[in-house]
Amino acid sequence: MVMANNKTQCFTCNKEKITYPCKGCLKEFCLIHLTQHQQILNEELNDITNEYNEFKQKINQQKQNPQNDLLINQIDQWERNSIEIIQKKAEECRKIVIEYLPTFFNDLENKFNDLNEQIKHINAENDFNEINLNYLRNQLREITEELNNSSKISIQQDSQAFINDISIILSKKSKFNKWKQSGITVVGGNGQGHELDQLNSPRGIFTDKKKNIFIADYWNSRIVEWKYNAKEGQIITGGNGQGDRMNQLDRPTDVIVDHQNNSIIIADKGNRRVIQWFNQNQQILIENIDCCGLAMDKYGFLYVSDCVKNEVRRWKMEEYNNEGIVVAGGNGKGNQLNQLDFPNFIFVDEDQSVYVSDSSNHRVMKWRKEVKEGRIMAGGNGKGENLNQLFGPQGVIVDDLGQIYVADFENDRVMRWCEEKEEGEIVVGGNGRGYQYNQLNGPIGLSFDDEGKLYVVDNLNHRIQKFEIIL
């Protein structure tokens, strides 16, 4: 609390007095009511402390709960019941076999004796030909096959298990995860600049399995990598001024790591090309394309959004010399279901469905594989800040449950949209444009790590914010 220089109106008594601001609620209080305000805060802190202690006690009680013993007992009982059923069934089958086999062999012996009598008769009469011999031979073969195959009795295993199966069901995390609203600055946050601990309007982001972060540092025309918990980044490529030489970039917009080929693929938008960085060398994959967003599916196909042609194309690995295949848009600029208007970031799911941030249409579209039209998955109700609207959406990612996360650039928030829902919900941000830890200023890129932590490229604050998941 810091004393103000001028008299202002106390929030509680509404009188003009020397007041003191509360940094938490940003309200002004006179000395008397400031004390009361602090007392109220202390009481709230005590309440939170009591709730914490109750919760801790509850955890300790549940740790001592013999629920595990109960589960083990249930498994043991299932085992005993199953063994009893198996033993009973096996005994029934053994009984059937034991009762049947004497009859089976008796029938064979009768057939064999009958055949033997026929052979004796033919020998005694000494009157036989090829027909008689073939008949005897076939009869003997049939009896032999019956003995060898025992076709009249066999074991048949039913594909439907007669033992009730059991399995251990571990409760999954809630599909509606929530994140702490105060972000942690993990990249940048040291003002706009070109030093190794700074960024200048970052855009695309990629987080690998080691939680290393790759960023398309737009106005610095470079790709930088920040190792996990590092205080500064290292330049992967670019950083030699804007240009089209092979050691230069011109305002890159997106970056992805191709683990299969151990390389980095970059949307070098200012140079209208997609390049691959591999073993300290760069090569041009695709030329003459106004590339904004990149994605790669599990089969190694590369997807690139073209914000001028208003389309997304797909290329097969090692076949970048062709024109690719249009998988979204490609029907001119517009807001129809078969059109896009300034598509930028893209995401491709397991089914090769393409999600596109259709920025100027203020919506996110989903194009299933080999369809002619897309489907509105988020927004599409004009630009605005209502929960059914977006305003210049940018980054888009989809989780394993099909929930869509969108960087709502102009609204300074990240939204989550569930399929079939008419409205989204605010995940982080949405607290006005600013640089506080619970605020964003033009969020543009999104990424998850393998623990579900959310990374947001806070473009105009020149930083990357990490939001921890609430377990």
Tab-separated table of C-alpha atoms in Angstrom, residues 228-467:
chain	number	residue	atom	x	y	z
A	228	TYR	CA	13.465	-26.090	-21.186
A	229	ASN	CA	13.844	-23.535	-18.370
A	230	ALA	CA	16.451	-21.550	-20.339
A	231	LYS	CA	16.869	-17.825	-19.709
A	232	GLU	CA	17.633	-17.058	-23.332
A	233	GLY	CA	17.210	-18.669	-26.712
A	234	GLN	CA	19.557	-19.751	-29.449
A	235	ILE	CA	19.203	-18.923	-33.118
A	236	ILE	CA	18.450	-21.980	-35.235
A	237	THR	CA	18.402	-20.199	-38.574
A	238	GLY	CA	18.040	-16.672	-39.869
A	239	GLY	CA	18.895	-13.705	-37.698
A	240	ASN	CA	21.022	-12.193	-40.471
A	241	GLY	CA	18.569	-9.474	-41.448
A	242	GLN	CA	15.612	-9.741	-43.794
A	243	GLY	CA	16.655	-11.307	-47.067
A	244	ASP	CA	16.348	-14.242	-49.425
A	245	ARG	CA	19.822	-15.697	-49.089
A	246	MET	CA	19.975	-19.244	-47.769
A	247	ASN	CA	21.172	-17.980	-44.390
A	248	GLN	CA	18.361	-15.439	-44.184
A	249	LEU	CA	14.632	-15.369	-43.579
A	250	ASP	CA	12.011	-12.710	-44.213
A	251	ARG	CA	9.306	-12.521	-41.545
A	252	PRO	CA	8.687	-16.223	-40.864
A	253	THR	CA	5.177	-16.997	-39.625
A	254	ASP	CA	5.266	-20.640	-38.543
A	255	VAL	CA	7.624	-23.490	-37.707
A	256	ILE	CA	7.248	-27.234	-37.166
A	257	VAL	CA	9.748	-29.913	-36.211
A	258	ASP	CA	9.773	-32.977	-38.459
A	259	HIS	CA	10.980	-35.694	-36.088
A	260	GLN	CA	10.943	-38.345	-38.804
A	261	ASN	CA	13.586	-36.507	-40.827
A	262	ASN	CA	15.171	-34.665	-37.894
A	263	SER	CA	14.611	-31.324	-39.568
A	264	ILE	CA	12.748	-28.047	-39.107
A	265	ILE	CA	10.243	-26.731	-41.646
A	266	ILE	CA	9.612	-22.987	-41.824
A	267	ALA	CA	6.959	-20.809	-43.437
A	268	ASP	CA	9.239	-18.065	-44.798
A	269	LYS	CA	6.322	-15.833	-45.695
A	270	GLY	CA	8.204	-12.709	-46.746
A	271	ASN	CA	10.173	-14.739	-49.255
A	272	ARG	CA	7.037	-16.647	-50.363
A	273	ARG	CA	8.639	-20.011	-49.773
A	274	VAL	CA	8.645	-23.004	-47.438
A	275	ILE	CA	12.111	-24.098	-46.450
A	276	GLN	CA	13.625	-27.028	-44.591
A	277	TRP	CA	16.523	-26.614	-42.187
A	278	PHE	CA	18.602	-29.759	-41.842
A	279	ASN	CA	22.165	-30.270	-40.548
A	280	GLN	CA	22.954	-26.552	-40.573
A	281	ASN	CA	21.755	-26.278	-44.180
A	282	GLN	CA	18.585	-24.937	-45.740
A	283	GLN	CA	16.781	-26.080	-48.833
A	284	ILE	CA	13.682	-24.698	-50.498
A	285	LEU	CA	10.773	-27.149	-50.454
A	286	ILE	CA	8.008	-25.018	-51.992
A	287	GLU	CA	8.321	-21.722	-53.882
A	288	ASN	CA	5.906	-18.962	-54.892
A	289	ILE	CA	3.459	-19.493	-52.056
A	290	ASP	CA	2.105	-16.926	-49.588
A	291	CYS	CA	2.555	-19.342	-46.716
A	292	CYS	CA	1.088	-18.498	-43.324
A	293	GLY	CA	0.528	-21.767	-41.453
A	294	LEU	CA	2.116	-25.216	-41.457
A	295	ALA	CA	1.055	-28.646	-40.243
A	296	MET	CA	2.215	-32.216	-40.702
A	297	ASP	CA	0.090	-35.338	-40.226
A	298	LYS	CA	1.146	-38.728	-38.866
A	299	TYR	CA	1.832	-40.001	-42.394
A	300	GLY	CA	4.376	-37.262	-43.117
A	301	PHE	CA	2.177	-35.183	-45.447
A	302	LEU	CA	2.903	-31.447	-45.244
A	303	TYR	CA	0.033	-28.937	-45.192
A	304	VAL	CA	0.488	-25.229	-46.020
A	305	SER	CA	-2.071	-22.432	-45.888
A	306	ASP	CA	-1.902	-19.764	-48.598
A	307	CYS	CA	-3.444	-16.532	-47.290
A	308	VAL	CA	-3.577	-14.902	-50.748
A	309	LYS	CA	-5.032	-17.795	-52.748
A	310	ASN	CA	-7.270	-18.556	-49.744
A	311	GLU	CA	-6.575	-22.261	-49.709
A	312	VAL	CA	-4.716	-25.053	-47.936
A	313	ARG	CA	-2.632	-27.498	-49.960
A	314	ARG	CA	-1.095	-30.828	-49.049
A	315	TRP	CA	2.215	-32.230	-50.269
A	316	LYS	CA	3.540	-35.749	-50.029
A	317	MET	CA	7.011	-35.985	-48.539
A	318	GLU	CA	9.756	-35.783	-51.166
A	319	GLU	CA	7.264	-34.648	-53.827
A	320	TYR	CA	7.433	-30.898	-53.305
A	321	ASN	CA	8.200	-30.218	-56.948
A	322	ASN	CA	4.519	-30.540	-57.850
A	323	GLU	CA	1.648	-28.189	-57.010
A	324	GLY	CA	0.246	-30.252	-54.164
A	325	ILE	CA	-3.435	-31.026	-53.605
A	326	VAL	CA	-6.032	-28.507	-52.420
A	327	VAL	CA	-7.598	-29.831	-49.208
A	328	ALA	CA	-9.462	-26.681	-48.051
A	329	GLY	CA	-10.726	-23.600	-49.865
A	330	GLY	CA	-9.387	-22.959	-53.321
A	331	ASN	CA	-12.634	-21.406	-54.542
A	332	GLY	CA	-11.687	-17.769	-54.252
A	333	LYS	CA	-12.040	-15.330	-51.403
A	334	GLY	CA	-15.407	-15.506	-49.639
A	335	ASN	CA	-17.464	-16.689	-46.706
A	336	GLN	CA	-19.257	-19.642	-48.276
A	337	LEU	CA	-18.639	-23.123	-46.900
A	338	ASN	CA	-16.316	-23.925	-49.800
A	339	GLN	CA	-14.351	-20.683	-49.405
A	340	LEU	CA	-11.841	-19.066	-47.068
A	341	ASP	CA	-10.771	-15.493	-46.400
A	342	PHE	CA	-7.178	-15.102	-45.212
A	343	PRO	CA	-6.538	-18.559	-43.743
A	344	ASN	CA	-3.537	-18.653	-41.448
A	345	PHE	CA	-2.826	-21.284	-38.786
A	346	ILE	CA	-3.894	-24.884	-39.434
A	347	PHE	CA	-4.145	-28.171	-37.544
A	348	VAL	CA	-4.497	-31.732	-38.907
A	349	ASP	CA	-6.012	-34.524	-36.791
A	350	GLU	CA	-5.619	-38.315	-36.859
A	351	ASP	CA	-8.193	-38.637	-39.668
A	352	GLN	CA	-6.400	-36.048	-41.829
A	353	SER	CA	-9.201	-33.565	-41.259
A	354	VAL	CA	-7.900	-30.014	-41.626
A	355	TYR	CA	-8.841	-27.270	-39.165
A	356	VAL	CA	-8.282	-23.744	-40.504
A	357	SER	CA	-8.330	-20.388	-38.733
A	358	ASP	CA	-10.369	-18.481	-41.302
A	359	SER	CA	-9.231	-15.162	-39.919
A	360	SER	CA	-11.124	-12.542	-41.915
A	361	ASN	CA	-14.312	-14.613	-41.682
A	362	HIS	CA	-13.816	-14.762	-37.897
A	363	ARG	CA	-14.345	-18.497	-37.743
A	364	VAL	CA	-12.584	-21.857	-37.581
A	365	MET	CA	-13.420	-24.351	-40.332
A	366	LYS	CA	-13.032	-28.124	-40.447
A	367	TRP	CA	-12.509	-29.826	-43.791
A	368	ARG	CA	-12.720	-33.593	-43.712
A	369	LYS	CA	-10.534	-35.537	-46.092
A	370	GLU	CA	-11.657	-35.336	-49.735
A	371	VAL	CA	-14.753	-33.188	-49.119
A	372	LYS	CA	-15.752	-30.174	-51.198
A	373	GLU	CA	-17.013	-27.993	-48.346
A	374	GLY	CA	-15.897	-27.174	-44.859
A	375	ARG	CA	-17.898	-26.973	-41.673
A	376	ILE	CA	-17.957	-24.104	-39.180
A	377	MET	CA	-16.574	-25.354	-35.875
A	378	ALA	CA	-16.093	-22.072	-33.985
A	379	GLY	CA	-17.313	-18.523	-34.497
A	380	GLY	CA	-18.957	-17.724	-37.795
A	381	ASN	CA	-21.313	-15.187	-36.227
A	382	GLY	CA	-19.470	-12.074	-37.310
A	383	LYS	CA	-16.613	-10.435	-35.473
A	384	GLY	CA	-17.256	-9.699	-31.820
A	385	GLU	CA	-16.487	-10.579	-28.232
A	386	ASN	CA	-19.560	-12.653	-27.372
A	387	LEU	CA	-19.018	-16.331	-26.525
A	388	ASN	CA	-20.383	-17.357	-29.933
A	389	GLN	CA	-18.002	-15.023	-31.759
A	390	LEU	CA	-14.345	-14.653	-32.640
A	391	PHE	CA	-12.398	-11.600	-33.785
A	392	GLY	CA	-9.471	-12.339	-36.095
A	393	PRO	CA	-8.724	-15.896	-34.888
A	394	GLN	CA	-5.165	-17.117	-35.264
A	395	GLY	CA	-3.617	-20.251	-33.738
A	396	VAL	CA	-5.767	-23.384	-33.607
A	397	ILE	CA	-5.132	-26.777	-32.007
A	398	VAL	CA	-7.419	-29.736	-31.312
A	399	ASP	CA	-7.048	-32.130	-28.380
A	400	ASP	CA	-7.664	-35.892	-28.335
A	401	LEU	CA	-11.317	-35.320	-27.412
A	402	GLY	CA	-11.969	-33.125	-30.446
A	403	GLN	CA	-12.108	-29.896	-28.451
A	404	ILE	CA	-10.882	-26.900	-30.433
A	405	TYR	CA	-8.642	-24.232	-28.911
A	406	VAL	CA	-8.430	-20.896	-30.688
A	407	ALA	CA	-6.182	-17.879	-30.164
A	408	ASP	CA	-8.804	-15.099	-30.371
A	409	PHE	CA	-6.355	-12.386	-31.385
A	410	GLU	CA	-8.383	-9.167	-31.196
A	411	ASN	CA	-10.253	-10.277	-28.067
A	412	ASP	CA	-7.002	-11.057	-26.230
A	413	ARG	CA	-8.163	-14.480	-25.093
A	414	VAL	CA	-7.908	-18.191	-25.826
A	415	MET	CA	-11.232	-19.922	-26.444
A	416	ARG	CA	-12.274	-23.571	-26.301
A	417	TRP	CA	-15.092	-24.836	-28.496
A	418	CYS	CA	-16.622	-28.285	-28.112
A	419	GLU	CA	-18.190	-29.877	-31.169
A	420	GLU	CA	-21.925	-29.292	-31.539
A	421	LYS	CA	-21.778	-26.363	-29.091
A	422	GLU	CA	-23.036	-22.971	-30.244
A	423	GLU	CA	-20.792	-21.087	-27.833
A	424	GLY	CA	-17.191	-21.361	-26.737
A	425	GLU	CA	-15.674	-20.701	-23.350
A	426	ILE	CA	-12.718	-18.606	-22.272
A	427	VAL	CA	-9.728	-20.740	-21.313
A	428	VAL	CA	-7.207	-18.024	-20.445
A	429	GLY	CA	-7.063	-14.292	-20.957
A	430	GLY	CA	-10.205	-12.284	-21.575
A	431	ASN	CA	-9.228	-9.840	-18.821
A	432	GLY	CA	-8.633	-6.900	-21.102
A	433	ARG	CA	-5.584	-6.141	-23.201
A	434	GLY	CA	-2.482	-5.822	-21.053
A	435	TYR	CA	0.799	-7.285	-19.876
A	436	GLN	CA	-0.228	-8.626	-16.468
A	437	TYR	CA	0.166	-12.360	-15.948
A	438	ASN	CA	-3.592	-12.913	-16.364
A	439	GLN	CA	-3.742	-10.763	-19.501
A	440	LEU	CA	-2.799	-11.199	-23.136
A	441	ASN	CA	-2.091	-8.748	-25.928
A	442	GLY	CA	-2.798	-10.299	-29.302
A	443	PRO	CA	-2.456	-14.066	-28.687
A	444	ILE	CA	-1.450	-15.691	-31.938
A	445	GLY	CA	0.176	-19.141	-31.564
A	446	LEU	CA	-0.848	-22.113	-29.406
A	447	SER	CA	0.781	-25.341	-28.293
A	448	PHE	CA	0.376	-28.080	-25.664
A	449	ASP	CA	3.154	-30.075	-24.058
A	450	ASP	CA	2.748	-33.738	-23.134
A	451	GLU	CA	1.516	-32.778	-19.653
A	452	GLY	CA	-1.339	-30.657	-20.968
A	453	LYS	CA	0.280	-27.319	-20.176
A	454	LEU	CA	-0.857	-24.601	-22.545
A	455	TYR	CA	1.659	-22.336	-24.294
A	456	VAL	CA	0.393	-19.067	-25.777
A	457	VAL	CA	2.388	-16.806	-28.100
A	458	ASP	CA	1.555	-13.367	-26.649
A	459	ASN	CA	2.418	-11.517	-29.838
A	460	LEU	CA	2.246	-7.845	-28.869
A	461	ASN	CA	3.788	-8.501	-25.446
A	462	HIS	CA	6.707	-10.224	-27.222
A	463	ARG	CA	6.642	-13.266	-24.941
A	464	ILE	CA	5.455	-16.865	-24.579
A	465	GLN	CA	3.147	-17.564	-21.639
A	466	LYS	CA	2.789	-21.015	-20.099
A	467	PHE	CA	-0.423	-21.851	-18.260
